[in-house]
Coordinates of C-alpha atoms in Angstrom, one line a residue:
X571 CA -9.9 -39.9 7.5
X572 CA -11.0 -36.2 7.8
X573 CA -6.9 -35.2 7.5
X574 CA -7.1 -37.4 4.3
X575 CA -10.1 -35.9 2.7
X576 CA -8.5 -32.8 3.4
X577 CA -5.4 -33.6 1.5
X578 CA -7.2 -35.0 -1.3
X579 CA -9.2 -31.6 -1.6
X580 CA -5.9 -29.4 -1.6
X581 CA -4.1 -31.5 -4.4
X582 CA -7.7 -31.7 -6.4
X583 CA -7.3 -27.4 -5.9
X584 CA -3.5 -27.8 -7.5
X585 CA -4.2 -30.3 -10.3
X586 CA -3.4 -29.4 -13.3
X587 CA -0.6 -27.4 -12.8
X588 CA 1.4 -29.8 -14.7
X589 CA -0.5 -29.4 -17.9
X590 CA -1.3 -25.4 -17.4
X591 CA -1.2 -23.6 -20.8
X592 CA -2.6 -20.0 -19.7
X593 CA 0.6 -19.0 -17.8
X594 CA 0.7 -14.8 -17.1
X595 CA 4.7 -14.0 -16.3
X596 CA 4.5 -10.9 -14.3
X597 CA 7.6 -9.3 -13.9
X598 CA 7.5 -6.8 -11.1
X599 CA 10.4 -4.3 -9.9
X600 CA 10.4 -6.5 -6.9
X601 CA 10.0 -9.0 -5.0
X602 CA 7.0 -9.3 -1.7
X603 CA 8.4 -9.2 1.5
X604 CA 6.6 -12.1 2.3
X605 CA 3.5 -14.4 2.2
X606 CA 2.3 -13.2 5.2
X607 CA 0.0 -9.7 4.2
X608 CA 0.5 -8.7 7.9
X609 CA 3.8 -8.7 7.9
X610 CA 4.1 -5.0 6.8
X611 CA 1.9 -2.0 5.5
X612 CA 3.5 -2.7 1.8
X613 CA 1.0 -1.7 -1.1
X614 CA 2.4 -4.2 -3.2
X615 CA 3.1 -7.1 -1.4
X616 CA -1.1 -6.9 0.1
X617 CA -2.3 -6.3 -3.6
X618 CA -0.2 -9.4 -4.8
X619 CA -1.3 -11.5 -1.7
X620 CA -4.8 -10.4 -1.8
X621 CA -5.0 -13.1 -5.2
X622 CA -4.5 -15.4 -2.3
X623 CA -6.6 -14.6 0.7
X624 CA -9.4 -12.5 0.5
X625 CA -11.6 -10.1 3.0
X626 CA -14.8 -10.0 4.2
X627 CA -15.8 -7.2 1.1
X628 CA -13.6 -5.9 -1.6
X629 CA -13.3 -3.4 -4.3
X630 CA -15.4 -4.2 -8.1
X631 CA -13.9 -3.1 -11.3
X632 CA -15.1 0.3 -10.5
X633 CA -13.6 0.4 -7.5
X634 CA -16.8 0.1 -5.6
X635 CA -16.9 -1.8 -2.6
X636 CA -19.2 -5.1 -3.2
X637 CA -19.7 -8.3 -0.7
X638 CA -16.4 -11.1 -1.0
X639 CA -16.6 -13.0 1.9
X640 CA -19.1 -11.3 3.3
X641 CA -22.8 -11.5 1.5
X642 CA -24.3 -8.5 3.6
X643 CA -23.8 -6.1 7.0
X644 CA -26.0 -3.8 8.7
X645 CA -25.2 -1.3 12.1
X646 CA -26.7 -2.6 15.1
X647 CA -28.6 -0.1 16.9
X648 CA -25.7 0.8 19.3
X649 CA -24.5 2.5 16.1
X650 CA -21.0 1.1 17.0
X651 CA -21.7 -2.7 16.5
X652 CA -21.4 -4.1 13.0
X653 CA -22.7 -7.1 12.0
X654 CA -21.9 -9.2 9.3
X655 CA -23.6 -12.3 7.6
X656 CA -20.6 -14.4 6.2
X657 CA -20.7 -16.5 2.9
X658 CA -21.2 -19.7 3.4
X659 CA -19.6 -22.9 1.3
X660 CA -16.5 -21.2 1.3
X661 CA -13.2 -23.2 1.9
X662 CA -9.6 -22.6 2.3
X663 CA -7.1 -23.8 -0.1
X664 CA -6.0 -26.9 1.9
X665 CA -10.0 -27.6 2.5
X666 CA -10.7 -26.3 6.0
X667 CA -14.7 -24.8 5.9
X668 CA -14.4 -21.1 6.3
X669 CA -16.5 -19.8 9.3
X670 CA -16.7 -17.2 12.1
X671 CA -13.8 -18.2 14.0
X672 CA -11.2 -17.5 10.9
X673 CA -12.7 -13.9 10.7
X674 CA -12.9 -13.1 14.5
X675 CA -8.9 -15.1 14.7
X676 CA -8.1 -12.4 11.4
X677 CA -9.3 -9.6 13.2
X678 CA -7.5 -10.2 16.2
X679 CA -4.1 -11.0 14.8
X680 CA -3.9 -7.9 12.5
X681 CA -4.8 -6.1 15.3
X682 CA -2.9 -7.2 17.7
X683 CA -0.5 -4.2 19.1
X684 CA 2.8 -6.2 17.5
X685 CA 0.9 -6.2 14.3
X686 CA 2.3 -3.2 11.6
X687 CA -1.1 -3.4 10.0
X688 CA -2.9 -2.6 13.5
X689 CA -3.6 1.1 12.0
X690 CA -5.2 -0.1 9.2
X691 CA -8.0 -0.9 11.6
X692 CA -8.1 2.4 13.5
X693 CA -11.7 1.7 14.9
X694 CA -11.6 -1.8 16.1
X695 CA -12.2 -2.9 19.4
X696 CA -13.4 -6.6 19.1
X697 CA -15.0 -8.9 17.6
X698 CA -17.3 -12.2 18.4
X699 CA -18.9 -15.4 16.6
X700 CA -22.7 -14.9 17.1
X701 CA -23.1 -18.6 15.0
X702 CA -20.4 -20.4 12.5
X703 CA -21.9 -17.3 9.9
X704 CA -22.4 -14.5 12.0
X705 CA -19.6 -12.1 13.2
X706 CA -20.6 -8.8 15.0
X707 CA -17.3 -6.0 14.8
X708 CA -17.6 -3.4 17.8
X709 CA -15.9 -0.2 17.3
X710 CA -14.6 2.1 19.2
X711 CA -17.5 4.6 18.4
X712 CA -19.2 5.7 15.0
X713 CA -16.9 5.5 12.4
X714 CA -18.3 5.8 8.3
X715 CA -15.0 4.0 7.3
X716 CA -15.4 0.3 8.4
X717 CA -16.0 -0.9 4.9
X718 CA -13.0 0.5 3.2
X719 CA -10.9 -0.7 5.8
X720 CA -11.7 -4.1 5.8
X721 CA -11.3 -4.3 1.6
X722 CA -7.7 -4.9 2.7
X723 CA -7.8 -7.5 5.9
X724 CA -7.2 -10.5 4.5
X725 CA -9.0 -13.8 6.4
X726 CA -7.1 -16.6 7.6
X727 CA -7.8 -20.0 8.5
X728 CA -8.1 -20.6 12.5
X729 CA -7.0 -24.1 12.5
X730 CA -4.6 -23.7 10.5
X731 CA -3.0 -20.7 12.1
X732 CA -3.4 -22.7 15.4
X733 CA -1.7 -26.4 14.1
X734 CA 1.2 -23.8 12.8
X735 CA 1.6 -21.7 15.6
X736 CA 0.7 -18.4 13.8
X737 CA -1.9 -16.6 15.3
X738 CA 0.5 -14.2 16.2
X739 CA 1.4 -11.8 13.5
X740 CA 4.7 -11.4 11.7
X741 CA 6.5 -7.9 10.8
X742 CA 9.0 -7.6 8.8
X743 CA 10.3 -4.3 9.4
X744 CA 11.3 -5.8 13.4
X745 CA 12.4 -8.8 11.6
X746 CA 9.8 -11.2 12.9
X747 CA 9.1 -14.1 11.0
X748 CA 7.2 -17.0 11.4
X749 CA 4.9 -20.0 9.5
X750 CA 2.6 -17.6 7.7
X751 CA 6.4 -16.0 6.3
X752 CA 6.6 -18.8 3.9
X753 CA 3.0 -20.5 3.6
X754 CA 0.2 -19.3 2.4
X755 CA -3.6 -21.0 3.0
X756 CA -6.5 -18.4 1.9
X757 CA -9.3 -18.7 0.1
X758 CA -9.2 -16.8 -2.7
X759 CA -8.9 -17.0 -6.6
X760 CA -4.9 -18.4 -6.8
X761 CA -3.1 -20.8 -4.5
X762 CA 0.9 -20.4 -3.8
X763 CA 2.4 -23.3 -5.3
X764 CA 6.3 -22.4 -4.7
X765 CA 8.1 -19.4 -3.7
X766 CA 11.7 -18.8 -4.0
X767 CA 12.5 -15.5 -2.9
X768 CA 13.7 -12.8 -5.1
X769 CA 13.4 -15.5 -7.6
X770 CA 10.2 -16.5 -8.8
X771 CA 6.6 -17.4 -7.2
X772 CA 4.5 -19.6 -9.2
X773 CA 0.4 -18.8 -8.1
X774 CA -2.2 -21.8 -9.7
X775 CA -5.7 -21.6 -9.8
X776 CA -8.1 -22.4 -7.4
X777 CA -10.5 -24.7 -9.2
X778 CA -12.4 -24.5 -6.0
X779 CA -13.2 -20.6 -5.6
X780 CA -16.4 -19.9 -4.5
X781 CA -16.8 -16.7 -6.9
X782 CA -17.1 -17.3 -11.0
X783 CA -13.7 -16.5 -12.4
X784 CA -13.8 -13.6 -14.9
X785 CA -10.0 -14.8 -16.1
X786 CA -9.0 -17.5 -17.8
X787 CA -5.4 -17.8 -16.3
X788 CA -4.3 -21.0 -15.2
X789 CA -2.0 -19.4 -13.3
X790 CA 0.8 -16.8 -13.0
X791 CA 4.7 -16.7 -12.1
X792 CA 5.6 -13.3 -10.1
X793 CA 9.4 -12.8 -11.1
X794 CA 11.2 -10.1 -9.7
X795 CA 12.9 -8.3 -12.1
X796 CA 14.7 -4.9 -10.3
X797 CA 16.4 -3.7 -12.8
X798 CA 14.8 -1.7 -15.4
X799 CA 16.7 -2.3 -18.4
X800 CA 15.9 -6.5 -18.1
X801 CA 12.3 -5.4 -17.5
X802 CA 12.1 -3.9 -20.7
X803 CA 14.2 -6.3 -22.8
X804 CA 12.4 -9.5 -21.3
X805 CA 9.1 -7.6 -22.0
X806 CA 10.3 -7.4 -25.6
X807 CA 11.4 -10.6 -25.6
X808 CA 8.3 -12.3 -24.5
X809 CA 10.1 -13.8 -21.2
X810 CA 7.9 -11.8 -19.2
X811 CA 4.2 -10.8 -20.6
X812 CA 3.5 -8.2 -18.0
X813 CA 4.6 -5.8 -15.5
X814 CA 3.3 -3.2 -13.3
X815 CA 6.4 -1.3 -13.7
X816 CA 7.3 0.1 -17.0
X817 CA 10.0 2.1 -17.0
X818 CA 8.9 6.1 -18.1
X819 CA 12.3 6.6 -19.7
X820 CA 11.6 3.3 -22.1
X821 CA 7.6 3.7 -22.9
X822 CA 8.3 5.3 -26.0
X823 CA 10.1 2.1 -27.0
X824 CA 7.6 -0.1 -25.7
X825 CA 4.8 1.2 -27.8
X826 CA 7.2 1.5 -30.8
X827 CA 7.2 -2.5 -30.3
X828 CA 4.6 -4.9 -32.6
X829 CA 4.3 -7.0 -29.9
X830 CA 4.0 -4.8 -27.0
X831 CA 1.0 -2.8 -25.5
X832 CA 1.5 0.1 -22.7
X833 CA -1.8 1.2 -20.2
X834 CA -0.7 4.6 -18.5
X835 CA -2.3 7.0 -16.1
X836 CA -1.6 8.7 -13.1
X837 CA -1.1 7.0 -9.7
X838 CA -3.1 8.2 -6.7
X839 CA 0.3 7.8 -4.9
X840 CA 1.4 11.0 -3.5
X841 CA 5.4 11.0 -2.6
X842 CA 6.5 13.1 0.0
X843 CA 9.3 14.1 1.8
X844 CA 9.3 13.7 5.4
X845 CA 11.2 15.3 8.2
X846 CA 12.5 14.2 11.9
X847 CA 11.5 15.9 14.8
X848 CA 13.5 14.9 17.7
X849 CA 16.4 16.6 18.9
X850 CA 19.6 15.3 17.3
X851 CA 20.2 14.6 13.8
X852 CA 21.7 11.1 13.1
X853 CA 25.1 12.7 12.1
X854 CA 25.1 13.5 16.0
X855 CA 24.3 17.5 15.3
X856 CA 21.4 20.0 16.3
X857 CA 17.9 19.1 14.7
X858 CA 16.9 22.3 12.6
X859 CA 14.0 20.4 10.7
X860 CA 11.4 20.7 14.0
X861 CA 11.6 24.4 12.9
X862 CA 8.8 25.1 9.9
X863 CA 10.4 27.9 8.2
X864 CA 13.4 25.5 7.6
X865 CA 11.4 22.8 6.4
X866 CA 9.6 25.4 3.5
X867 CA 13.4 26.2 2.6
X868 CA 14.2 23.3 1.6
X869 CA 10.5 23.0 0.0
X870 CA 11.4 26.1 -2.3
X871 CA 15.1 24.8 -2.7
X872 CA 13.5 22.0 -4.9
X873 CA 12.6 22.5 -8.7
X874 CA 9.8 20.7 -8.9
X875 CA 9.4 21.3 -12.6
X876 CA 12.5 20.2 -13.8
X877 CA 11.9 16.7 -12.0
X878 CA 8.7 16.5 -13.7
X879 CA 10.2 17.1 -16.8
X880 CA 13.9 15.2 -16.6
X881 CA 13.4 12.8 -14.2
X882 CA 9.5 11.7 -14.8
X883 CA 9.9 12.1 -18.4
X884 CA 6.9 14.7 -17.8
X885 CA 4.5 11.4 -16.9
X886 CA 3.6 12.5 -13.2
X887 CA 1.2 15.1 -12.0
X888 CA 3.4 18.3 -10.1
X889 CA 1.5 18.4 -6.2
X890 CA 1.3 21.1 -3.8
X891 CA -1.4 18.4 -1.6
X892 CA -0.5 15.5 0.4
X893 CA -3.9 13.5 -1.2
X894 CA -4.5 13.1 -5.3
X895 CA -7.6 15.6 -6.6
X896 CA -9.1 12.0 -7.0
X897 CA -9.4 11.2 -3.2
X898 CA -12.4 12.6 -1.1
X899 CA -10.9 15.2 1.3
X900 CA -8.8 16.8 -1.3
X901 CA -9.5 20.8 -1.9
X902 CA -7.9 22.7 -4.8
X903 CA -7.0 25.5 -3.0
X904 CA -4.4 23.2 -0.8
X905 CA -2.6 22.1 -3.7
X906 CA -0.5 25.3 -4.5
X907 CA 2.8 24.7 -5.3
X908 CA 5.8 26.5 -3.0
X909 CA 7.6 28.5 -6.2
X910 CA 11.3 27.6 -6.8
X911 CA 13.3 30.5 -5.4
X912 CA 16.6 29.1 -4.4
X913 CA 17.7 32.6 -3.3
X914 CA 15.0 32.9 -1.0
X915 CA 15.4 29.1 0.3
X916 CA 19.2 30.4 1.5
X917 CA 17.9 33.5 3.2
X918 CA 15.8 31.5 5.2
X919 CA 18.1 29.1 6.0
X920 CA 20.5 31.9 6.9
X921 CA 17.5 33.6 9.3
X922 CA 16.6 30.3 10.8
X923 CA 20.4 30.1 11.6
X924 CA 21.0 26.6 10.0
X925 CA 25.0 26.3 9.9
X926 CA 26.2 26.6 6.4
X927 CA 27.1 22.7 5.4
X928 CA 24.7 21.2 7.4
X929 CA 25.1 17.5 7.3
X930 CA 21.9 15.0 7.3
X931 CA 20.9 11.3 6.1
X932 CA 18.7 12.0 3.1
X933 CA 17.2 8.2 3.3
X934 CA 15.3 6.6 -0.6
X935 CA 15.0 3.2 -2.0
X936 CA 16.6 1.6 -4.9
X937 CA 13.8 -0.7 -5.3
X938 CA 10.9 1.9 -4.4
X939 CA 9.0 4.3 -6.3
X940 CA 9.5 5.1 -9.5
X941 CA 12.7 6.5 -10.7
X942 CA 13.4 6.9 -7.1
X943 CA 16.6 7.3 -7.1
X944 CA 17.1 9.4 -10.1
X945 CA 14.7 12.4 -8.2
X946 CA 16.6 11.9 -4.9
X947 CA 19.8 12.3 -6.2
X948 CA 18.6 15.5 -8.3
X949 CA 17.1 16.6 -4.6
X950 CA 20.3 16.5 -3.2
X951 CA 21.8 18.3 -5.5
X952 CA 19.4 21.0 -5.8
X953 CA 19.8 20.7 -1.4
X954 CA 23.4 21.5 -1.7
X955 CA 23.6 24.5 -4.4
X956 CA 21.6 26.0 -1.0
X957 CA 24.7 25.1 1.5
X958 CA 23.3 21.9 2.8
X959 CA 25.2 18.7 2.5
X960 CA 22.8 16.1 2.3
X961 CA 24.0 12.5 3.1
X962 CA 22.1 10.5 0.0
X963 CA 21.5 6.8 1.5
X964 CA 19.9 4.3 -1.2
X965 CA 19.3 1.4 -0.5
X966 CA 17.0 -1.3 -0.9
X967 CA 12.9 -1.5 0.8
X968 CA 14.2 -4.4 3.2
X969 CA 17.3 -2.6 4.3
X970 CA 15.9 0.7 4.6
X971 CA 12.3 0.0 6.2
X972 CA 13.7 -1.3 9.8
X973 CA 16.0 1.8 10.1
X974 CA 12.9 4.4 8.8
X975 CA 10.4 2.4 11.4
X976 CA 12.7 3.0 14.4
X977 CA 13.3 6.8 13.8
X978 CA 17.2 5.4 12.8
X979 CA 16.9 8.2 9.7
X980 CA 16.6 11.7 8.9
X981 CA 15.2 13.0 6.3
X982 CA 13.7 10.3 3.7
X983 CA 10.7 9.9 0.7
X984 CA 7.4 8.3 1.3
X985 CA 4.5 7.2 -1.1
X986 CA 0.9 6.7 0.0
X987 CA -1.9 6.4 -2.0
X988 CA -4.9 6.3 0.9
X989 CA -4.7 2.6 0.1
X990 CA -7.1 0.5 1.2
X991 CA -9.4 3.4 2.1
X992 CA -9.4 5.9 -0.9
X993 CA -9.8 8.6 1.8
X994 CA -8.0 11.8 3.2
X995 CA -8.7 10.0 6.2
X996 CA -6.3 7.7 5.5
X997 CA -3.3 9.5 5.5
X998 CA -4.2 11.8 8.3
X999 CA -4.8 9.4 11.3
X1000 CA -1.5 7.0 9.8
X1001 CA 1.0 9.7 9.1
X1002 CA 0.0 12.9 10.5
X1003 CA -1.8 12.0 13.4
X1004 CA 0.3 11.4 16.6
X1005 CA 1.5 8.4 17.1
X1006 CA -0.6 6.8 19.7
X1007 CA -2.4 3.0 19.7
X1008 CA -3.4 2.8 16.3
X1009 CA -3.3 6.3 15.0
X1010 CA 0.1 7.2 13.7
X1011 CA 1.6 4.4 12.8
X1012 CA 3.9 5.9 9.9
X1013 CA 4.6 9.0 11.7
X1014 CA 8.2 8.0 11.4
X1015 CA 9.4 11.6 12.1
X1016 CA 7.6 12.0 15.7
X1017 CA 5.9 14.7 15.2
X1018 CA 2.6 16.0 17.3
X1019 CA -0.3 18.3 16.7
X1020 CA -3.2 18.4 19.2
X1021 CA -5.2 20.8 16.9
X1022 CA -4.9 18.9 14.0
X1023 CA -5.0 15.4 16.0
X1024 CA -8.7 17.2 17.0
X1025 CA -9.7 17.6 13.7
X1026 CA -8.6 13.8 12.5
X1027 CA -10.5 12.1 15.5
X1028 CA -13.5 14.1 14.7
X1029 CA -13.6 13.0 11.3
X1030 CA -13.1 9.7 12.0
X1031 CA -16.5 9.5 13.9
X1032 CA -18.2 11.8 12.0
X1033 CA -21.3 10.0 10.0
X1034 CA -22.4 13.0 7.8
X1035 CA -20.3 12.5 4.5
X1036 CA -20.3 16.8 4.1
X1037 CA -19.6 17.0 8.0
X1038 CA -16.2 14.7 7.7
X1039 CA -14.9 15.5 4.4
X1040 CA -14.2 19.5 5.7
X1041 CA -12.9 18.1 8.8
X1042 CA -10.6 16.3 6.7
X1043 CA -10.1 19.4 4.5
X1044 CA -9.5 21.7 7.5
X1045 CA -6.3 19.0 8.8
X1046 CA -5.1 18.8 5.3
X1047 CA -4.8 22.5 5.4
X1048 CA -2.7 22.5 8.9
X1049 CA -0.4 19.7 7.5
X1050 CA 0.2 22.0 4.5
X1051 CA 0.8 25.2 6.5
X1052 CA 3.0 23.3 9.2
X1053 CA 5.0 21.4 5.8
X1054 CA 5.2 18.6 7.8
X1055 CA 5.7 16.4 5.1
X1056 CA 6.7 18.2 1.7
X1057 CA 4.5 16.3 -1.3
X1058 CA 6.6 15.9 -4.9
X1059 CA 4.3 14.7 -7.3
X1060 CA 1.5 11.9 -8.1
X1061 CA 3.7 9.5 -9.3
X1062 CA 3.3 8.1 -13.4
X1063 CA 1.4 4.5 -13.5
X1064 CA 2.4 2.6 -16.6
X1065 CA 2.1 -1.1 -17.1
X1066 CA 2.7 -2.9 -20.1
X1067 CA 1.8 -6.2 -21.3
X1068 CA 2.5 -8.4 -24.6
X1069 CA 0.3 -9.4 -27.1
X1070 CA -0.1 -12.9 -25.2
X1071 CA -2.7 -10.6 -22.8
X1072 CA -5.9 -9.6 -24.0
X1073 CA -7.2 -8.2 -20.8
X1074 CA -5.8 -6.0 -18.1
X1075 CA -7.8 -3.7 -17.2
X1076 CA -6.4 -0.7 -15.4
X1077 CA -6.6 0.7 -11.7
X1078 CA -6.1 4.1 -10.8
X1079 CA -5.3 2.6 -7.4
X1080 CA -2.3 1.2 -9.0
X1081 CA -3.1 -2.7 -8.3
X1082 CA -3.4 -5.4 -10.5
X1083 CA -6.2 -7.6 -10.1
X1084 CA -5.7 -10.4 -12.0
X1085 CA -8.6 -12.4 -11.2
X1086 CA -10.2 -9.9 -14.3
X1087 CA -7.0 -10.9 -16.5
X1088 CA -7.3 -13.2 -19.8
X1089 CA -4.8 -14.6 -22.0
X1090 CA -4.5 -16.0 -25.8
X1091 CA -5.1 -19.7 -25.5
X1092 CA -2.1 -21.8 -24.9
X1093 CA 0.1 -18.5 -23.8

């Protein structure tokens, strides 16, 4: 009877699917890389998944962190033991009561040392049911950043991770699938109806959310759409009514259009170029990059300017910092840029005694950041009229991702946008820091710096807002003077949307929420 009841509840959460009017067709650049948010530390694919499951708080329209799942939290007097007081009513989308057990099951999965979220959790130690709406967190020691973090761990459902043998997580970068790959069961404001990969995945609404909706969607199709030029003409066309990804080159025409509107800004996305540091290059030669002064060559080689202006259509924001002037940490005096001086970038080449024709993977996505490709290839070109002879390798996010997260590359572009923590912090302990337990866990290159690893674990136990925000300031300043990782520009956000939309409000975080988004009756 009870596996009846919970049936019935799960169709009574899909009906009316079949007469939905309020349809939102997002057309994306891509696709996710699955349904399970674990599976990788992928912006997108979290953001897209978090309309399904939801964590314990989240982020408001002013990207302050407010209660979800969660109603309220205090620090126990141990000052490392957080306690949380869980909303109560809640159910999953196939009916299951949410309780204790699906937050302490959560935590333990994404944490679990074969998770790739695990460092988005840097402070965790464990957690414990004190009643079915009680959950104390224990940390690892104080830690100011708890909150932020857990905007971005999504809860599952216990029992049904345990029927489906799933309590183990996924990772799609070591090509581990499993149940959660293909199924989704959270609790949040959209259910997954279908999914057909790289094709089209049709979201419905949960008539049974807990929270009052602010949309008025009655659902929304994600439809991968990677190439630009069919983004733009099924935009115009009205096939798709929105996208997160309007191309820079085209938003002159889009705004030319009657039935188009474009939202631009800049993205706290910071892409960078990142180095190896072990000893052989993949061609099989010398590694020069471990040396700095080569790795500020190839900084100066690069024209920063004309990128901005060619290849960005002059939408981004030049940076000389690894961190947006947005994000707390960030200091103006870090974000100098290096000065092209391709004269200069061959004399130190020729000091450092880098062989004339040097040979190296130069790794970027085809279906990454925006107008990847287009700045990689004018990268490599600037690279060569230096006498290197960069090996351009494009290829698509699932190709390239296994090869980048076992050190199979050389020299290759990464985005990060301190997401979920809008922090310096961020960035710090997952890329710069060593790569040890949960610190590190996108220092693809290898590299290691006990005084700047200092700095980072101080910061990250470091209460006194003033205290840890210089601590962050002072690491930010040895990543800059070491170059480990060379930063491009703040990437341009543009979305667009046709006149079927009449809200989408926009996220300097770069993440559509579309639990806030409302269409014309009948769209």
């Amino acid at each position: 009877m009870r596996q009846l009841l919970l049936a019935t509840a799960a169709i009574a959460g899909l009906a009316g699917a079949a007469q939905a009017e309020n349809i939102l067709k997002w057309g994306a650049n891509r696709d996710i890389g699955s349904l399970d948010p674990y599976s990788y530390g992928d912006s997108f694919t979290i953001n897209v998944l978090n309309h399904v499951y939801e964590g314990l708080v989240r982020y408001n329209k002013d990207l302050k962190i407010e209660p979800a799942l969660a109603e309220s939290w205090e620090i126990l007097d141990d000052q490392v033991t957080w306690r949380f007081k869980l909303r109560q009513g809640v159910t999953f989308h196939n009916g299951n009561p949410f309780t204790a057990d699906d937050v302490v099951a959560s935590l333990t999965r994404v944490s679990d040392e074969a998770s790739p979220l695990k460092g988005n959790l840097p402070a965790y130690v464990s957690s414990e049911a004190v009643d079915d709406y009680t959950v104390d967190i224990t940390l690892n020691g104080t830690y100011p950043l708890l909150l932020n973090d857990l905007t971005n761990i999504h809860i599952f459902d216990k029992e049904w991770m345990t029927e489906h043998d799933a309590l183990k997580p996924t990772d799609i970068g070591a090509g581990v699938e499993g149940y959660a790959t293909y199924n989704a069961n959270g609790t949040g404001p959209f259910i997954v109806e279908s999914r057909q990969p790289d094709a089209k995945t049709v979201f419905v609404k949960n008539a049974n959310w807990w929270d009052t909706p602010q949309h008025n969607l009655d659902g929304f199709e994600l439809l991968p759409v990677n190439s630009a030029a069919t983004r733009v003409a099924a935009l115009l066309s009205g096939e798709i009514s929105f996208t997160n990804d309007a191309p820079v080159q085209d938003l002159p025409r889009l705004a030319a259009a009657p039935n188009v509107s474009v939202l631009e800004g800049v993205d706290l996305r910071t892409v960078m170029i990142g180095f190896p540091f072990r000893d052989k290059l993949s061609t099989g030669g010398d590694n020069p990059f471990t040396d700095v002064k080569v790795r500020e060559a190839l900084y100066k080689a690069i024209d920063l300017d004309l990128i901005h202006k060619k290849v960005m259509r002059g939408k981004s924001r030049i940076a000389g910092a690894t961190v947006a002037p947005p994000i707390p940490g960030y200091a103006p005096e870090l974000d100098e840029l290096p000065g092209y001086d391709p004269e200069a970038a061959k004399a130190m080449l020729a000091e450092a005694g880098v062989p004339e024709g040097l040979s190296f993977e130069f790794s970027c996505i085809s279906d990454g950041l925006v107008n990847e490709e287009q700045f990689c290839q004018a990268i490599a070109s600037m690279w060569s009229r230096v006498g290197l002879a960069p090996k351009l390798d494009v290829a698509p996010r699932a190709v390239q991702s296994p090869k980048r997260t076992n050190g199979k590359t050389d020299v290759y572009i990464l985005g990060w946008a301190t997401l979920p923590m809008l922090d310096a912090y961020s960035p710090l302990l997952q890329i710069f820091h060593t790569k040890e337990g949960n610190a590190g866990v996108f220092n693809w290159g290898g590299w290691s710096f006990p005084e700047l690893d200092k700095l980072i674990d101080a910061a990250g136990s470091e209460l006194d807002l003033d205290k840890r925000l210089a601590l962050e300031t002072e690491a930010l300043g040895i990543v800059k003077k070491e170059h480990i990782m060379l930063p491009l520009h703040q990437q341009p956000m543009a979305w667009a949307v046709t006149d079927e939309v009449t809200d989408m409000p926009l996220f300097p975080d770069n993440k559509p929420r579309l639990w806030f988004a409302k269409v014309n009756p009948g769209s």
